[in-house]
Amino acid sequence: MSRSAGDKVPTMVDVARRAGVSPSTVSYAMTGSRPISEATRTRIQQAMAELGYRPNVFARGLKSKRSHIIAVLFPKDGQGMNLGSMEYIFGASDHAQDRGYHLLLWTSGAEALDDLAGLAQQGLVDGVLLMEVRLEDPRIEVLRNSELTFTMLGQNADPGDLDYVDTDFDQCARLAVEHLAGQGHRHLGFVHQDAATIASGRGNAIRLRDGILRAARDAGVELTALTCRSTPAGGRQAFAELLAAQPRTTAVIAFNEQATPGIMAAAVGQGRRIPEDFSVVSIDMPAQAAEMTTPTMTTVGPGAAAMGKAAAEMLIRRIEGQQLSTPSQLLFDGELVVRASSGPAPEPR
């Protein structure tokens, strides 16, 4: 239903009248503070849709002592947001909205601890989803001291009793290495995140790096690993460095979504056909990005949207008191999706 500028804005009383219930029942339906039947909830939602009623989230928060807002802490730290990161956030946002919450994206750097403390003290958010988690992450102590409920998308070095949803990076590393080793590749490259990200102790980067090294050793293949700027130009440079270090490299595993197109372009520019002469596998690249590369990218990783949804649900259950004691800790397995960028190792020349 659309309204012109001069139309009266519908109120909760109007919704109650349309649904045939009391205003307090409408309030219960929105806040979840008391149980109501599913039939009554459906009738109220239909009345809200017909009237074009949009509840004021701050006013609702004053009555329920909750704002129904969740902050997603995603520090840009000089880098843009790739498609993979957006899939995690969209998955969390879609689920939060289904549960009656809104997401606030907070992009201050990981070192902006005073700003984070201010956010926690203002009482504007009910909880926090912490992304880009470091092995030693100072934000965790700030959130603990503030007593603000939080869940991590990722994990620190010793999560202990903290809630988290994370990728099983050891399992993903094995899938990628075994896929290429099974195709006969004996000399692999691993193109990692940039040096600053590794130096900061980013948990996902460190865990995958260590997992790839173990998987290569177990598979009996040679591995050349290097850091790479998160740009196509960085990918081109990384390809040149790999060949300089080991000219017999026939396949690359990349954990750098922005650099991967540069790796592929550099290989083709040197006369290497993909996958006939050179194979590329990307870790944690979303399907949308994988389908846009030429040729399409073989990937290993979990469903980012599903992980975002799981983290949002974990946090909301904690906010609403449905999870009171033991920590919720969930690892997602990766899936190998073979597309056109990987194939059998070329015959030795």
XYZ file of C-alpha atoms in Angstrom:
349
model
C 0.000 0.000 0.000
C 1.415 3.428 -0.950
C 0.664 6.753 0.769
C 0.837 10.273 -0.527
C 2.678 12.949 1.430
C -0.554 14.239 2.934
C -1.831 10.874 4.203
C -1.934 10.200 7.933
C 0.903 7.981 9.087
C -0.608 4.758 10.494
C -0.128 4.036 14.175
C -0.058 0.922 16.313
C -3.683 1.643 17.259
C -4.627 1.570 13.558
C -2.872 -1.800 13.188
C -4.663 -3.170 16.255
C -8.020 -2.001 14.924
C -7.385 -3.559 11.498
C -6.215 -6.875 13.022
C -9.001 -7.000 15.616
C -6.654 -7.123 18.615
C -5.535 -4.780 21.373
C -2.590 -2.374 20.899
C -0.707 -4.279 23.590
C -0.994 -7.482 21.531
C 0.518 -5.663 18.550
C 3.378 -4.586 20.811
C 3.898 -8.167 22.012
C 4.016 -9.357 18.417
C 6.763 -6.863 17.565
C 8.899 -7.249 20.688
C 8.362 -10.918 21.418
C 7.999 -10.014 25.089
C 4.961 -12.321 25.479
C 3.882 -15.376 23.500
C 1.013 -14.961 21.045
C -0.526 -17.460 18.652
C 0.855 -17.814 15.157
C -2.584 -16.999 13.703
C -2.726 -13.717 15.638
C 0.861 -12.848 14.655
C 0.028 -13.479 10.980
C -3.074 -11.284 11.237
C -1.053 -8.453 12.769
C 1.674 -8.720 10.122
C -0.960 -8.621 7.390
C -2.549 -5.522 8.909
C 0.858 -3.815 9.128
C 1.512 -4.595 5.460
C -1.911 -3.362 4.347
C -1.543 -0.095 6.255
C 2.105 0.439 5.376
C 2.968 0.591 9.066
C 6.687 0.724 9.935
C 7.498 0.415 13.663
C 9.920 2.922 15.136
C 12.836 0.741 16.195
C 14.062 3.239 18.819
C 10.635 3.709 20.378
C 10.208 -0.043 20.446
C 13.593 -0.337 22.136
C 12.559 2.038 24.943
C 9.618 -0.206 25.801
C 11.404 -3.542 25.452
C 14.770 -2.340 26.839
C 16.239 -3.473 23.532
C 17.063 -1.547 20.383
C 16.817 -4.643 18.158
C 19.969 -3.408 16.413
C 23.077 -5.542 15.881
C 26.413 -3.966 14.968
C 28.671 -5.761 12.494
C 32.278 -4.799 13.200
C 34.139 -5.023 9.899
C 37.405 -3.028 9.951
C 38.312 -1.916 6.441
C 41.871 -1.003 7.482
C 42.607 0.575 4.103
C 41.086 -2.240 2.033
C 37.739 -2.417 0.307
C 35.117 -5.064 0.953
C 35.129 -8.027 -1.425
C 32.133 -10.086 -2.535
C 32.934 -12.828 -0.055
C 32.745 -10.458 2.903
C 29.484 -9.006 1.620
C 27.958 -12.493 1.414
C 28.664 -13.072 5.121
C 27.075 -9.716 5.976
C 24.053 -10.165 3.690
C 23.424 -13.625 5.143
C 23.514 -12.196 8.660
C 21.369 -9.196 7.696
C 18.654 -11.236 5.978
C 18.336 -13.563 8.956
C 18.429 -10.738 11.493
C 15.577 -8.986 9.695
C 13.563 -12.219 9.704
C 14.065 -12.258 13.489
C 13.049 -8.620 13.924
C 16.533 -7.066 14.138
C 18.424 -4.511 12.052
C 22.127 -4.523 11.200
C 24.469 -1.551 11.623
C 27.747 -1.816 9.677
C 30.667 -0.413 11.717
C 33.806 -0.020 9.589
C 36.185 1.660 12.048
C 39.668 0.148 12.127
C 40.485 -2.709 14.463
C 42.636 -0.356 16.551
C 39.866 2.232 17.113
C 39.207 0.875 20.597
C 37.967 4.131 22.145
C 35.338 4.406 19.416
C 34.292 0.811 20.037
C 34.054 1.405 23.775
C 31.851 4.437 23.097
C 29.561 2.396 20.875
C 29.255 -0.280 23.557
C 28.462 2.235 26.311
C 25.746 4.127 24.433
C 23.289 1.263 24.591
C 22.257 1.722 20.963
C 22.960 -1.890 19.991
C 21.909 -5.167 21.587
C 24.890 -7.125 20.368
C 27.857 -7.325 18.032
C 29.030 -9.594 15.235
C 32.829 -9.408 15.216
C 34.463 -9.986 11.805
C 38.087 -10.129 10.591
C 39.067 -11.590 13.965
C 42.755 -11.608 14.881
C 44.502 -14.308 16.906
C 45.190 -11.590 19.508
C 42.271 -9.216 19.024
C 42.071 -6.198 21.366
C 38.410 -5.634 20.489
C 37.474 -8.770 22.417
C 38.668 -7.322 25.726
C 36.748 -4.082 25.077
C 33.552 -6.018 24.411
C 34.065 -8.251 27.441
C 34.574 -5.223 29.706
C 31.460 -3.547 28.325
C 29.416 -6.719 28.949
C 27.961 -6.292 25.464
C 26.864 -9.584 23.936
C 28.927 -10.599 20.925
C 29.591 -13.474 18.539
C 32.649 -13.896 16.340
C 32.665 -14.713 12.635
C 36.106 -16.259 12.934
C 38.025 -16.979 16.128
C 40.965 -15.780 18.149
C 43.890 -17.918 19.303
C 42.073 -19.202 22.399
C 38.298 -18.695 22.116
C 37.620 -20.515 25.384
C 34.018 -19.706 26.328
C 33.415 -17.290 23.422
C 30.745 -17.889 20.778
C 31.952 -18.201 17.193
C 31.161 -19.439 13.704
C 34.210 -20.200 11.572
C 35.489 -22.107 8.562
C 37.320 -25.400 9.038
C 40.444 -24.171 7.264
C 42.349 -27.442 7.728
C 39.584 -29.266 5.870
C 39.484 -26.632 3.111
C 43.266 -26.806 2.719
C 43.152 -30.593 2.349
C 40.394 -30.392 -0.265
C 42.319 -27.887 -2.390
C 45.702 -29.611 -2.170
C 44.304 -33.118 -2.684
C 42.285 -31.959 -5.693
C 45.404 -30.634 -7.433
C 47.691 -33.447 -6.274
C 45.107 -35.930 -7.570
C 45.365 -34.235 -10.960
C 49.086 -34.866 -11.014
C 50.368 -31.439 -9.940
C 53.596 -31.787 -7.951
C 54.718 -28.137 -7.716
C 52.075 -25.855 -6.227
C 52.020 -22.180 -5.410
C 50.042 -20.601 -2.576
C 49.162 -16.924 -3.033
C 48.179 -15.522 0.319
C 46.863 -12.239 1.735
C 49.065 -9.156 1.860
C 51.980 -8.973 4.292
C 50.234 -6.447 6.576
C 47.258 -8.780 7.045
C 49.550 -11.653 8.001
C 51.547 -9.419 10.342
C 48.325 -8.305 12.062
C 47.603 -11.924 12.996
C 44.319 -12.285 11.117
C 42.989 -15.645 12.272
C 41.604 -16.944 8.979
C 44.785 -16.078 7.078
C 47.081 -17.740 9.610
C 44.948 -20.865 9.966
C 44.642 -21.391 6.214
C 48.363 -20.803 5.645
C 49.267 -23.383 8.286
C 46.659 -25.789 6.923
C 47.962 -25.502 3.360
C 51.542 -26.172 4.515
C 50.428 -29.290 6.414
C 48.278 -30.550 3.542
C 51.105 -30.124 1.013
C 53.512 -31.972 3.282
C 51.019 -34.808 3.804
C 50.350 -35.052 0.047
C 54.066 -35.116 -0.773
C 53.951 -32.085 -3.074
C 56.236 -29.064 -3.179
C 54.702 -25.752 -2.156
C 55.898 -22.203 -2.735
C 53.994 -19.720 -0.540
C 54.063 -15.946 -0.757
C 52.088 -12.913 0.345
C 50.364 -10.724 -2.223
C 48.801 -7.275 -2.401
C 45.027 -7.500 -2.725
C 44.852 -6.056 -6.258
C 45.032 -7.471 -9.797
C 48.481 -5.890 -10.121
C 49.505 -7.708 -6.960
C 48.326 -10.963 -8.511
C 50.414 -10.383 -11.631
C 53.462 -9.703 -9.502
C 52.796 -12.818 -7.421
C 52.685 -14.988 -10.558
C 56.072 -13.658 -11.646
C 57.528 -14.268 -8.174
C 56.193 -17.829 -8.108
C 57.806 -18.728 -11.426
C 61.056 -17.082 -10.406
C 61.087 -19.162 -7.207
C 59.986 -22.420 -8.861
C 59.726 -22.456 -12.692
C 58.040 -25.883 -12.604
C 54.952 -24.532 -10.775
C 51.841 -25.803 -12.594
C 49.049 -24.805 -10.206
C 48.182 -22.102 -7.692
C 45.917 -22.056 -4.667
C 44.833 -18.461 -4.005
C 43.341 -16.961 -0.865
C 43.079 -13.453 -2.240
C 39.895 -12.722 -4.183
C 41.041 -9.360 -5.570
C 44.428 -10.654 -6.742
C 43.212 -13.847 -8.422
C 42.207 -12.224 -11.758
C 45.740 -10.783 -11.953
C 47.270 -14.236 -11.462
C 45.163 -15.619 -14.294
C 45.914 -12.688 -16.598
C 49.653 -13.029 -15.982
C 49.572 -16.757 -16.739
C 47.725 -16.191 -20.011
C 50.056 -13.311 -20.854
C 52.988 -15.700 -20.599
C 51.347 -18.109 -23.018
C 49.977 -20.542 -20.434
C 46.507 -21.852 -21.137
C 44.171 -22.326 -18.179
C 43.698 -25.142 -17.263
C 45.683 -27.037 -19.941
C 49.042 -25.589 -18.848
C 48.253 -23.994 -15.499
C 45.521 -24.565 -12.898
C 44.077 -22.110 -10.386
C 41.952 -22.894 -7.305
C 40.536 -20.151 -5.095
C 39.723 -20.500 -1.400
C 36.596 -18.781 -0.061
C 35.611 -17.090 -3.331
C 31.804 -16.800 -3.636
C 30.038 -18.418 -6.570
C 29.083 -15.033 -8.016
C 32.751 -14.034 -8.303
C 33.830 -17.506 -9.458
C 31.399 -17.408 -12.374
C 32.786 -14.045 -13.528
C 36.384 -15.174 -14.079
C 37.567 -16.480 -17.461
C 37.633 -19.424 -17.319
C 35.273 -19.945 -14.392
C 37.032 -20.564 -11.091
C 37.327 -23.832 -9.192
C 36.658 -22.995 -5.556
C 36.871 -24.464 -2.076
C 34.889 -22.962 0.761
C 31.715 -22.996 2.831
C 28.560 -21.036 2.054
C 29.312 -17.539 3.344
C 25.624 -16.562 3.544
C 24.843 -19.680 5.583
C 27.684 -18.844 7.969
C 26.431 -15.272 8.343
C 22.949 -16.594 9.094
C 24.292 -19.032 11.687
C 26.304 -16.295 13.410
C 23.305 -13.950 13.517
C 21.091 -16.671 14.981
C 23.751 -17.579 17.545
C 23.983 -13.938 18.633
C 20.221 -13.380 18.784
C 19.719 -16.494 20.884
C 22.327 -15.175 23.304
C 20.723 -11.699 23.371
C 17.290 -13.168 24.060
C 18.511 -15.476 26.818
C 17.932 -18.712 24.933
C 21.621 -19.668 25.277
C 22.703 -19.100 28.844
C 25.703 -21.252 29.722
C 27.955 -23.228 27.408
C 29.558 -21.427 24.439
C 28.222 -22.011 20.931
C 31.119 -22.860 18.624
C 30.485 -24.002 15.062
C 32.892 -24.927 12.252
C 31.684 -25.061 8.651
C 33.248 -27.519 6.196
C 34.238 -26.283 2.755
C 32.934 -27.706 -0.505
C 35.045 -28.309 -3.602
C 33.278 -26.951 -6.695
C 35.235 -27.910 -9.808
C 34.849 -25.426 -12.628
C 36.973 -24.675 -15.677
C 40.119 -23.229 -14.061
C 41.628 -26.542 -12.870
C 42.585 -29.695 -14.711
C 45.296 -32.354 -15.071
C 48.914 -31.308 -14.780
C 50.596 -30.721 -18.159
C 53.087 -33.240 -19.477
C 56.689 -32.276 -18.623
C 58.376 -30.474 -21.488
